[in-house]
PDB file of C-alpha atoms in Angstrom:
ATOM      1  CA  UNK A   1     -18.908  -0.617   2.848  1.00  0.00           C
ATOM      2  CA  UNK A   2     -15.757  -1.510   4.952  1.00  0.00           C
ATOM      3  CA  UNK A   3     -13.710   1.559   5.854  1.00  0.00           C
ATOM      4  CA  UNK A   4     -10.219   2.025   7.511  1.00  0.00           C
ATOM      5  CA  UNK A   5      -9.786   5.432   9.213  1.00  0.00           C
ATOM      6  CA  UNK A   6      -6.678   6.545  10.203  1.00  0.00           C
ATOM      7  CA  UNK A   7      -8.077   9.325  12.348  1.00  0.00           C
ATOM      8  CA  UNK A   8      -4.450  12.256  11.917  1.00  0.00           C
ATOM      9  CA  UNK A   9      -3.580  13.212   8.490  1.00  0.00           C
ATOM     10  CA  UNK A  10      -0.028  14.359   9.833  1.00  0.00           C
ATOM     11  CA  UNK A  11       1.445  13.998  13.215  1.00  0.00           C
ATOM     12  CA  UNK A  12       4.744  16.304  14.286  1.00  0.00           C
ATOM     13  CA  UNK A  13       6.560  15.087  16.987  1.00  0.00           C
ATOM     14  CA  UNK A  14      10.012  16.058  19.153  1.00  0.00           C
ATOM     15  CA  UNK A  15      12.713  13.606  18.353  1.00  0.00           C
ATOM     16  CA  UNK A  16      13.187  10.889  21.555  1.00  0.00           C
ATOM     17  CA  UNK A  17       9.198  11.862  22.533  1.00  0.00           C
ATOM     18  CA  UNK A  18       6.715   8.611  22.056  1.00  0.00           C
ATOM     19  CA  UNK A  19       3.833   8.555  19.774  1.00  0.00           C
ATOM     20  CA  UNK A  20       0.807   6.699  18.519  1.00  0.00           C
ATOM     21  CA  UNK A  21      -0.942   7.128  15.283  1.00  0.00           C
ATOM     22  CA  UNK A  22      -4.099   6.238  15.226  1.00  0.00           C
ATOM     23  CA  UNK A  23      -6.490   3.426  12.883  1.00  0.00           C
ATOM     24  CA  UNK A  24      -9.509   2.590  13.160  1.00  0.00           C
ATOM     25  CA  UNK A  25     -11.754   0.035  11.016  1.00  0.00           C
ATOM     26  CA  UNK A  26     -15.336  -0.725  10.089  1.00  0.00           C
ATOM     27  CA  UNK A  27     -16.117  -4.652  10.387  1.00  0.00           C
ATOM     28  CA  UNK A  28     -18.220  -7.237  11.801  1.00  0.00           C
ATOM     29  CA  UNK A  29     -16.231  -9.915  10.061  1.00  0.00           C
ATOM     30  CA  UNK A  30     -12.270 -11.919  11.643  1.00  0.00           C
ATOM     31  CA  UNK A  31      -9.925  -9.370   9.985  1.00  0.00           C
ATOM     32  CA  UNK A  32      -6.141  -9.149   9.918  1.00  0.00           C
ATOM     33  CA  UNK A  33      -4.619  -6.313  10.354  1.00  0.00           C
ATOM     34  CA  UNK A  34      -1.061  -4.436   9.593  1.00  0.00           C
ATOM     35  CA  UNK A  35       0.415  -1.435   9.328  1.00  0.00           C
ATOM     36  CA  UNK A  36       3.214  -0.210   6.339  1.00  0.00           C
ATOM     37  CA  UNK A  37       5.568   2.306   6.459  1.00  0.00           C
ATOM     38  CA  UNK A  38       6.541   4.321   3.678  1.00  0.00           C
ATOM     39  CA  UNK A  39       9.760   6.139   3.491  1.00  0.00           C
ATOM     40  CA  UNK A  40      10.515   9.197   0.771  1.00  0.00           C
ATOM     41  CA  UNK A  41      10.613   8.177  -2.654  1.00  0.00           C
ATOM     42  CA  UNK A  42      10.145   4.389  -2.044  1.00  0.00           C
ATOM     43  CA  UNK A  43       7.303   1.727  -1.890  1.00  0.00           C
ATOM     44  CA  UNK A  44       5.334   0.604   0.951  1.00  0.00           C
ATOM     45  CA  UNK A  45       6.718  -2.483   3.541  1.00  0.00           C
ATOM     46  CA  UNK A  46       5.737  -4.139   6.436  1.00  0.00           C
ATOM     47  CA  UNK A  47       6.105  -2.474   9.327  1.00  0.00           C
ATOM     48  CA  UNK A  48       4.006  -5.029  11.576  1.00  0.00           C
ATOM     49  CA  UNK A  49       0.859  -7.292  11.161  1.00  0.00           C
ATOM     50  CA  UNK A  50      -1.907  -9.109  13.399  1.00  0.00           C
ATOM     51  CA  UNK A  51      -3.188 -12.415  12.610  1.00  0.00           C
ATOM     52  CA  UNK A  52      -4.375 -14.303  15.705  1.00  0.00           C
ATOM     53  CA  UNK A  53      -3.010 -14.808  19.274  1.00  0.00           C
ATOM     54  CA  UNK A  54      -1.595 -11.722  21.592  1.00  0.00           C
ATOM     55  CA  UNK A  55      -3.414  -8.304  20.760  1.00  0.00           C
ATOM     56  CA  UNK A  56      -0.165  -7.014  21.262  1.00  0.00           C
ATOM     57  CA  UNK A  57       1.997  -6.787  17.762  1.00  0.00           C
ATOM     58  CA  UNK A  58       5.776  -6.029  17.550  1.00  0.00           C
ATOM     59  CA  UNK A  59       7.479  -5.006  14.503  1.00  0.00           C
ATOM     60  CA  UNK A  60      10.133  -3.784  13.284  1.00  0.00           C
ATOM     61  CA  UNK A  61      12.098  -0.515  13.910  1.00  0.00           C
ATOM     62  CA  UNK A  62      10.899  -0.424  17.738  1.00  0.00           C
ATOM     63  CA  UNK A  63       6.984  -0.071  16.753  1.00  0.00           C
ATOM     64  CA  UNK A  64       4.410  -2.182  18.506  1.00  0.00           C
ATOM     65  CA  UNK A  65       0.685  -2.210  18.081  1.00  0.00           C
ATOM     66  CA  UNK A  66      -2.093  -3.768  19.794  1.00  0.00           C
ATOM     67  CA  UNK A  67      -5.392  -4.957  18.530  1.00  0.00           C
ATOM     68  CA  UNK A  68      -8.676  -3.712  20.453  1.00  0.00           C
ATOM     69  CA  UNK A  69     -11.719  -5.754  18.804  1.00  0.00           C
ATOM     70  CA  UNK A  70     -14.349  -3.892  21.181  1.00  0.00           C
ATOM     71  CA  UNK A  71     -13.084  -0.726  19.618  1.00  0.00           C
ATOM     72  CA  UNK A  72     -11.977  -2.125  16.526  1.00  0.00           C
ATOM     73  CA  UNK A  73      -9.233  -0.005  16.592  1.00  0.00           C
ATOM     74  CA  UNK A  74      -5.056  -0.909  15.915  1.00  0.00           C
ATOM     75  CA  UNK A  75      -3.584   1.657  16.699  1.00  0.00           C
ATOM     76  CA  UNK A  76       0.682   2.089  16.557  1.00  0.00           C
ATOM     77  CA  UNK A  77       2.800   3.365  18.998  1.00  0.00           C
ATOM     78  CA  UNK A  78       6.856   3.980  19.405  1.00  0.00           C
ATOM     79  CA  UNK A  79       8.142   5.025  22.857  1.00  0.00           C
ATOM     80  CA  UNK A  80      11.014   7.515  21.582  1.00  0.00           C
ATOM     81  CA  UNK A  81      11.095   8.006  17.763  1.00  0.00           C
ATOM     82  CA  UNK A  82      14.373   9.235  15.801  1.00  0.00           C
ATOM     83  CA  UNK A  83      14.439  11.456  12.820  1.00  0.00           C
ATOM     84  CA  UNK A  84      14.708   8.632  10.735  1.00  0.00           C
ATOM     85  CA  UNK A  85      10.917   7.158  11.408  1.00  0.00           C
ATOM     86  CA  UNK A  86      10.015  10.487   9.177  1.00  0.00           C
ATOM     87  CA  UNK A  87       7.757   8.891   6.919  1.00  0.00           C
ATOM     88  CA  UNK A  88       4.093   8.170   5.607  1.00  0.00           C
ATOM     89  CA  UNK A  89       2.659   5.255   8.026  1.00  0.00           C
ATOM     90  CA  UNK A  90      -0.349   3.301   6.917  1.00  0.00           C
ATOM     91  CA  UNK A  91      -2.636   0.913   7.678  1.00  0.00           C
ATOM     92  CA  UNK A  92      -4.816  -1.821   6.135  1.00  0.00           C
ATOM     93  CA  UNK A  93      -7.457  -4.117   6.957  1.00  0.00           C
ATOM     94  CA  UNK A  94      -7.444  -7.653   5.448  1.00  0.00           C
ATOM     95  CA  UNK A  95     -11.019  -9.342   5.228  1.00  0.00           C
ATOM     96  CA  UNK A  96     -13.635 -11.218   3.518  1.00  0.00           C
ATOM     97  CA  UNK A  97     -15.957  -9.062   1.363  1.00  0.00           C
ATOM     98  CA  UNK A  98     -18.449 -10.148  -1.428  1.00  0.00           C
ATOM     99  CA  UNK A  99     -15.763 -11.965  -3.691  1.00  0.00           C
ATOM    100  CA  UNK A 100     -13.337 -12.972  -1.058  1.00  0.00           C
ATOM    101  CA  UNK A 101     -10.839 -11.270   0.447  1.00  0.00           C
ATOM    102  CA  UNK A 102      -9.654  -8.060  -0.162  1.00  0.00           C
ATOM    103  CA  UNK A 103      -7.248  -5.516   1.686  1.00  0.00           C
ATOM    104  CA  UNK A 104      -8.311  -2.268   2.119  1.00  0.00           C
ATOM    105  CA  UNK A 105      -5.328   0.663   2.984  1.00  0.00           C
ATOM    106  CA  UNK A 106      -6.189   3.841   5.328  1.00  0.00           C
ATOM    107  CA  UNK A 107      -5.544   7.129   3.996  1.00  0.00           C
ATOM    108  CA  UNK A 108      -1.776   7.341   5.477  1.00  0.00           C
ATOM    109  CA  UNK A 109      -0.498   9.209   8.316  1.00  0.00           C
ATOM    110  CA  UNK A 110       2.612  11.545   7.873  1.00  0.00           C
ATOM    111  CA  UNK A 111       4.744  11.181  10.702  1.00  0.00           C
ATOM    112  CA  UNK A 112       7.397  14.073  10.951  1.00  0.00           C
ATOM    113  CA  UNK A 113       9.970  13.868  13.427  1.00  0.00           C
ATOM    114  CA  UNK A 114      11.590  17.192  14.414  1.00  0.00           C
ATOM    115  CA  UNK A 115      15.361  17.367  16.099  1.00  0.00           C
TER     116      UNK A 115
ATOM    117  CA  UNK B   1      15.588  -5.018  -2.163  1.00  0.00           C
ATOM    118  CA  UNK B   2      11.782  -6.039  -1.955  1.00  0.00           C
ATOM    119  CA  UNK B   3      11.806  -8.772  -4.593  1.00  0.00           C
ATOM    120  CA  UNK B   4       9.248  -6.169  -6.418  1.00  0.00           C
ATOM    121  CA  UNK B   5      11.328  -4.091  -9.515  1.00  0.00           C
ATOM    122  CA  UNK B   6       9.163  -1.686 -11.330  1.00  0.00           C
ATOM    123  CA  UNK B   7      10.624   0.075 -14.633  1.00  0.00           C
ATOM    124  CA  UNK B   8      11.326   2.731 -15.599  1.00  0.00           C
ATOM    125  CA  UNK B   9      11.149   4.862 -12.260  1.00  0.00           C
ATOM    126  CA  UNK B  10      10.328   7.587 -14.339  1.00  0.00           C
ATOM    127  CA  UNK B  11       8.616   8.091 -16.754  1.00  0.00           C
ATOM    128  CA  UNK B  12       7.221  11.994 -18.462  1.00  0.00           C
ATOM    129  CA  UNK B  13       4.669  11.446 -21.541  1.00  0.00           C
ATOM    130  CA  UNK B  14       2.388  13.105 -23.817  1.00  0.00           C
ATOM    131  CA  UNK B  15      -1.223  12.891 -23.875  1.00  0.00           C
ATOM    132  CA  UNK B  16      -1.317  11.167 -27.270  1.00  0.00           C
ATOM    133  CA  UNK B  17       1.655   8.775 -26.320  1.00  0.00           C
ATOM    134  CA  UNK B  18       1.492   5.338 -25.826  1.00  0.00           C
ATOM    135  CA  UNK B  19       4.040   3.793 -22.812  1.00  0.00           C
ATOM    136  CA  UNK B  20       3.954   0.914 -20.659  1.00  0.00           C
ATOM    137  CA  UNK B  21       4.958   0.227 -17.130  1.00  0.00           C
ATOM    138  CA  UNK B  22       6.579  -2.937 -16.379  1.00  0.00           C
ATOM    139  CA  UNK B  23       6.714  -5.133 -12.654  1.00  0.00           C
ATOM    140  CA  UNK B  24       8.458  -7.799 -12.121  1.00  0.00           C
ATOM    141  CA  UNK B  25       8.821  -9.705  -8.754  1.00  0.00           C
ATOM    142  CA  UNK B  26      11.099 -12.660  -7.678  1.00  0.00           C
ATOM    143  CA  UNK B  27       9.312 -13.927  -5.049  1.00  0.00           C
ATOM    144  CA  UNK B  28       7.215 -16.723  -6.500  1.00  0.00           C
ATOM    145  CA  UNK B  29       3.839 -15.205  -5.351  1.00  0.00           C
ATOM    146  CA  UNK B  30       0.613 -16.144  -7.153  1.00  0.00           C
ATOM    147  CA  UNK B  31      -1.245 -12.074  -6.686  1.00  0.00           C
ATOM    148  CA  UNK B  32      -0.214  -8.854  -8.460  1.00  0.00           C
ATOM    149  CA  UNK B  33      -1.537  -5.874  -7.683  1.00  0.00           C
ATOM    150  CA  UNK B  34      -1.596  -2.417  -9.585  1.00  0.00           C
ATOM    151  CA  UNK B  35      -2.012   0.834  -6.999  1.00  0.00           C
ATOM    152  CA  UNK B  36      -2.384   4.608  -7.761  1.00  0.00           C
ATOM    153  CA  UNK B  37      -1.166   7.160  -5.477  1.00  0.00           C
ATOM    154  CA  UNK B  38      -1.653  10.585  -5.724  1.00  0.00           C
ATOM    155  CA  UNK B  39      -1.067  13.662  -3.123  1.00  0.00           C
ATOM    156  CA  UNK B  40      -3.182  13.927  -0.588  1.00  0.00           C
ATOM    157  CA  UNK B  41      -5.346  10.952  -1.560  1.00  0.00           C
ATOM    158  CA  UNK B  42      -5.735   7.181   0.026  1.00  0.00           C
ATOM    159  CA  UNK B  43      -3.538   4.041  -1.834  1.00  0.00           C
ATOM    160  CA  UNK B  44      -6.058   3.528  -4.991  1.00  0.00           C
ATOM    161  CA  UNK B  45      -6.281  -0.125  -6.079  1.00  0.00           C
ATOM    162  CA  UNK B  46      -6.599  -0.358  -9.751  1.00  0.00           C
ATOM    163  CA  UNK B  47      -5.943  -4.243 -10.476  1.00  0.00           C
ATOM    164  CA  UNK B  48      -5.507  -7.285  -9.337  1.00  0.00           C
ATOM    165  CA  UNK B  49      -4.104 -10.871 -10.878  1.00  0.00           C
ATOM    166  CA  UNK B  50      -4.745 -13.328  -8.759  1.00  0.00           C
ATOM    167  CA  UNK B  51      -3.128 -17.203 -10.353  1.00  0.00           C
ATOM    168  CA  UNK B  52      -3.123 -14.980 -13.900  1.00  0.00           C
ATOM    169  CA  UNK B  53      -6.990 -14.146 -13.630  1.00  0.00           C
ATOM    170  CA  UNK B  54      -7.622 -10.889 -13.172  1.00  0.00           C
ATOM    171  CA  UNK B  55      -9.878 -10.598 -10.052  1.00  0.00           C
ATOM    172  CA  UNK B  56     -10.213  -6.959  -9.532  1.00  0.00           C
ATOM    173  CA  UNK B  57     -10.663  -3.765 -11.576  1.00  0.00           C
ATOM    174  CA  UNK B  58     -11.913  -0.804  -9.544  1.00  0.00           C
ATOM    175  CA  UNK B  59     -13.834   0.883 -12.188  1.00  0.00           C
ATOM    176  CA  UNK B  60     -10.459   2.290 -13.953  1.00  0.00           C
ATOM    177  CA  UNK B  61     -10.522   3.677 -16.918  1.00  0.00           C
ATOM    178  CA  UNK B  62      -9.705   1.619 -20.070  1.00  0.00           C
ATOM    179  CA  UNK B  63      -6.994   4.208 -21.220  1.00  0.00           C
ATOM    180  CA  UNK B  64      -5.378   1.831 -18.171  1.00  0.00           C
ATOM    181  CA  UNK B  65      -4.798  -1.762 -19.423  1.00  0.00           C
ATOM    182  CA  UNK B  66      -3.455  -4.512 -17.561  1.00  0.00           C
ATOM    183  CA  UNK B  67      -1.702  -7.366 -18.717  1.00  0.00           C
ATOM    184  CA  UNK B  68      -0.163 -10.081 -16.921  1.00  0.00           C
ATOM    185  CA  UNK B  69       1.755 -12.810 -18.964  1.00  0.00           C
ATOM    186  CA  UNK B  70       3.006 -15.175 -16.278  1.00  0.00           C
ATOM    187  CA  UNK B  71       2.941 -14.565 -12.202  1.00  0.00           C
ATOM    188  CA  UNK B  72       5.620 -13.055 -12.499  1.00  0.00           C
ATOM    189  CA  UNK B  73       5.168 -10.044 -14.726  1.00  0.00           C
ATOM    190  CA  UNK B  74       2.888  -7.618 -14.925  1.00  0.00           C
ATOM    191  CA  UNK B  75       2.240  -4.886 -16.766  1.00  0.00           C
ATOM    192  CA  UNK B  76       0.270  -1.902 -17.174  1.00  0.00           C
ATOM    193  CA  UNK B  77      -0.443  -0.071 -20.539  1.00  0.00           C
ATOM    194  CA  UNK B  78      -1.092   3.652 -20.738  1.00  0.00           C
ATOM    195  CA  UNK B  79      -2.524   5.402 -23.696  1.00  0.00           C
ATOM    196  CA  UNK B  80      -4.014   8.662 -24.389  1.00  0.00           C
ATOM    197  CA  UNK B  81      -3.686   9.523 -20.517  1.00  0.00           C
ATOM    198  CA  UNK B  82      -4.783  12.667 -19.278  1.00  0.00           C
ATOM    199  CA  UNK B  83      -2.974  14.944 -16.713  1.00  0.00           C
ATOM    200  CA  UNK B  84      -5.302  13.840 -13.836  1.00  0.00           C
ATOM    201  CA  UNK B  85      -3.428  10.367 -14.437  1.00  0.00           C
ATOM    202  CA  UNK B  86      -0.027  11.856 -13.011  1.00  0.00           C
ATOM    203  CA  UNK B  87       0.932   9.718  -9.551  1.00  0.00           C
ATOM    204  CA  UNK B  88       2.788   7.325  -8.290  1.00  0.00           C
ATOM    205  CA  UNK B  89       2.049   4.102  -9.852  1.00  0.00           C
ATOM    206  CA  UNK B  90       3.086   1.120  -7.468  1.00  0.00           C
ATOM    207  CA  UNK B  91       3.132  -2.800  -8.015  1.00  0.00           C
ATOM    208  CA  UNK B  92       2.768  -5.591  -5.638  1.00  0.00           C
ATOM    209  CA  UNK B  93       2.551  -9.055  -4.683  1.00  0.00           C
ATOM    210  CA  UNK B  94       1.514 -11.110  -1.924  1.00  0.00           C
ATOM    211  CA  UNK B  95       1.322 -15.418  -1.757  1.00  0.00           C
ATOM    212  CA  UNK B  96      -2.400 -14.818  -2.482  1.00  0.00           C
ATOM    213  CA  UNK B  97      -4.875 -12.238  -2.624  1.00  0.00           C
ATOM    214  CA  UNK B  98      -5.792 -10.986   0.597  1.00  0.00           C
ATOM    215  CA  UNK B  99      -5.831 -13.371   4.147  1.00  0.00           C
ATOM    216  CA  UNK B 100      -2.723 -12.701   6.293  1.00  0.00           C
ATOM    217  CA  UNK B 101      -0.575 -12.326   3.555  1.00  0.00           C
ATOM    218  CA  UNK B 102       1.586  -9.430   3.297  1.00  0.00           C
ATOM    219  CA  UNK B 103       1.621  -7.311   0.328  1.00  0.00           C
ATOM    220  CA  UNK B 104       5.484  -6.426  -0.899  1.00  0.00           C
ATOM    221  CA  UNK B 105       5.567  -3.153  -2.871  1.00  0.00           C
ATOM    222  CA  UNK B 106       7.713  -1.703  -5.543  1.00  0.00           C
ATOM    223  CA  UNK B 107       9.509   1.453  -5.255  1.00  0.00           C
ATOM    224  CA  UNK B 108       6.540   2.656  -7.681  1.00  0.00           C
ATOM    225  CA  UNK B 109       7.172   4.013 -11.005  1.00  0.00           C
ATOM    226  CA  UNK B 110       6.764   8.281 -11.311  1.00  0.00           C
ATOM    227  CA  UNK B 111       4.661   9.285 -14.327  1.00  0.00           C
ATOM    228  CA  UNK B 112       3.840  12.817 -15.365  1.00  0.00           C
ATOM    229  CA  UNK B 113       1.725  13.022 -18.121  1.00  0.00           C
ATOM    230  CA  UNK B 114       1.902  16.413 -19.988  1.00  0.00           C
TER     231      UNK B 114
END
């Protein structure tokens, strides 16, 4: 079965210091991949996505994350995070399974951002 | 503003009660997705609408019941729940199922079931 691991349940981090959370996914299949943020109380949205082209994936907010098919890993990094990017981060694999496609969301990683 | 509105945001009800949750999105997408979340577990899909045909439903139990009128719409209907069914119930929508497409989220709707 196709799995996406996001490999740190939560992730503390000093205010201004850089970061990377980690995903990882099982496929032998094209995918498309993205990552969604999810801020207290509210749904998920876009954060960033890969669909072809540079392995290298800005978004929004300062995030950027780059696609590594050898390793099929995308993970996300920041340089210098604010208090604000406090939040649940996740990420999702888009590909074709029996029955067509079908997105498939990593268990979340809790990003908490101390002054 | 996600062009996704879920209501109510809230909603507390008793095992024997019947409610429904109701999604609506303005974005003329053609996929609607039901998702469970609950603390400390992964995004559950529950069910997915894809042109009006329901394409997906991840083994969820029929006290659950979809139903989805137009593209727009969507609805889930909830009777005799059980406490275990207390989350965070989120909609979506994306152009179509799965691909590239992004998936735009309600703010979820809160049920406790008591």
């Amino acid at each position: 079965a196709q799995s996406v691991t996001q490999l740190d349940s939560q992730v503390p981090v000093f205010e201004e210091a850089p970061v990377e959370l980690r995903c990882n996914y099982s496929s032998s299949v094209s995918v498309y991949l993205f990552w969604y943020v999810q801020y207290p109380n509210q749904g998920l949205q876009l954060l960033l996505k890969y669909l072809s082209g540079s392995t290298l994936v800005k978004g929004i907010n300062g995030f950027e994350a780059e696609f590594n098919k050898s390793q099929t890993s995308f993970h996300l990094r920041k340089p210098s995070v604010h208090i604000s990017d406090t939040a649940e981060y996740f990420c999702a694999v888009s590909a074709v399974y029996t029955g067509g496609f079908k997105t498939i969301f990593g268990a979340g990683t809790r990003l908490f951002v101390k002054a | 503003e996600t062009g996704v509105t879920q209501t109510p945001r809230h909603l507390v009800m008793g095992m024997t009660n019947k409610k429904s949750l109701k999604c609506e999105q303005h974005l003329g997408h053609n996929a609607m997705y039901w998702y469970k979340q609950s603390a400390k577990k992964p995004l559950e899909l529950m069910f997915v609408y894809n042109f009006k045909e329901q394409t997906e439903n991840n083994s969820v139990p029929s006290r659950f019941s979809p139903e989805c009128p137009n593209s727009s719409h969507l609805f889930l209907h909830l009777h005799t729940l059980q406490p275990e069914d207390s989350a965070l119930y989120l909609c979506a929508s994306s152009q179509e199922e799965g691909s590239g497409n992004t998936i735009y989220f309600g703010e979820g709707s809160w049920l406790t079931v008591v």
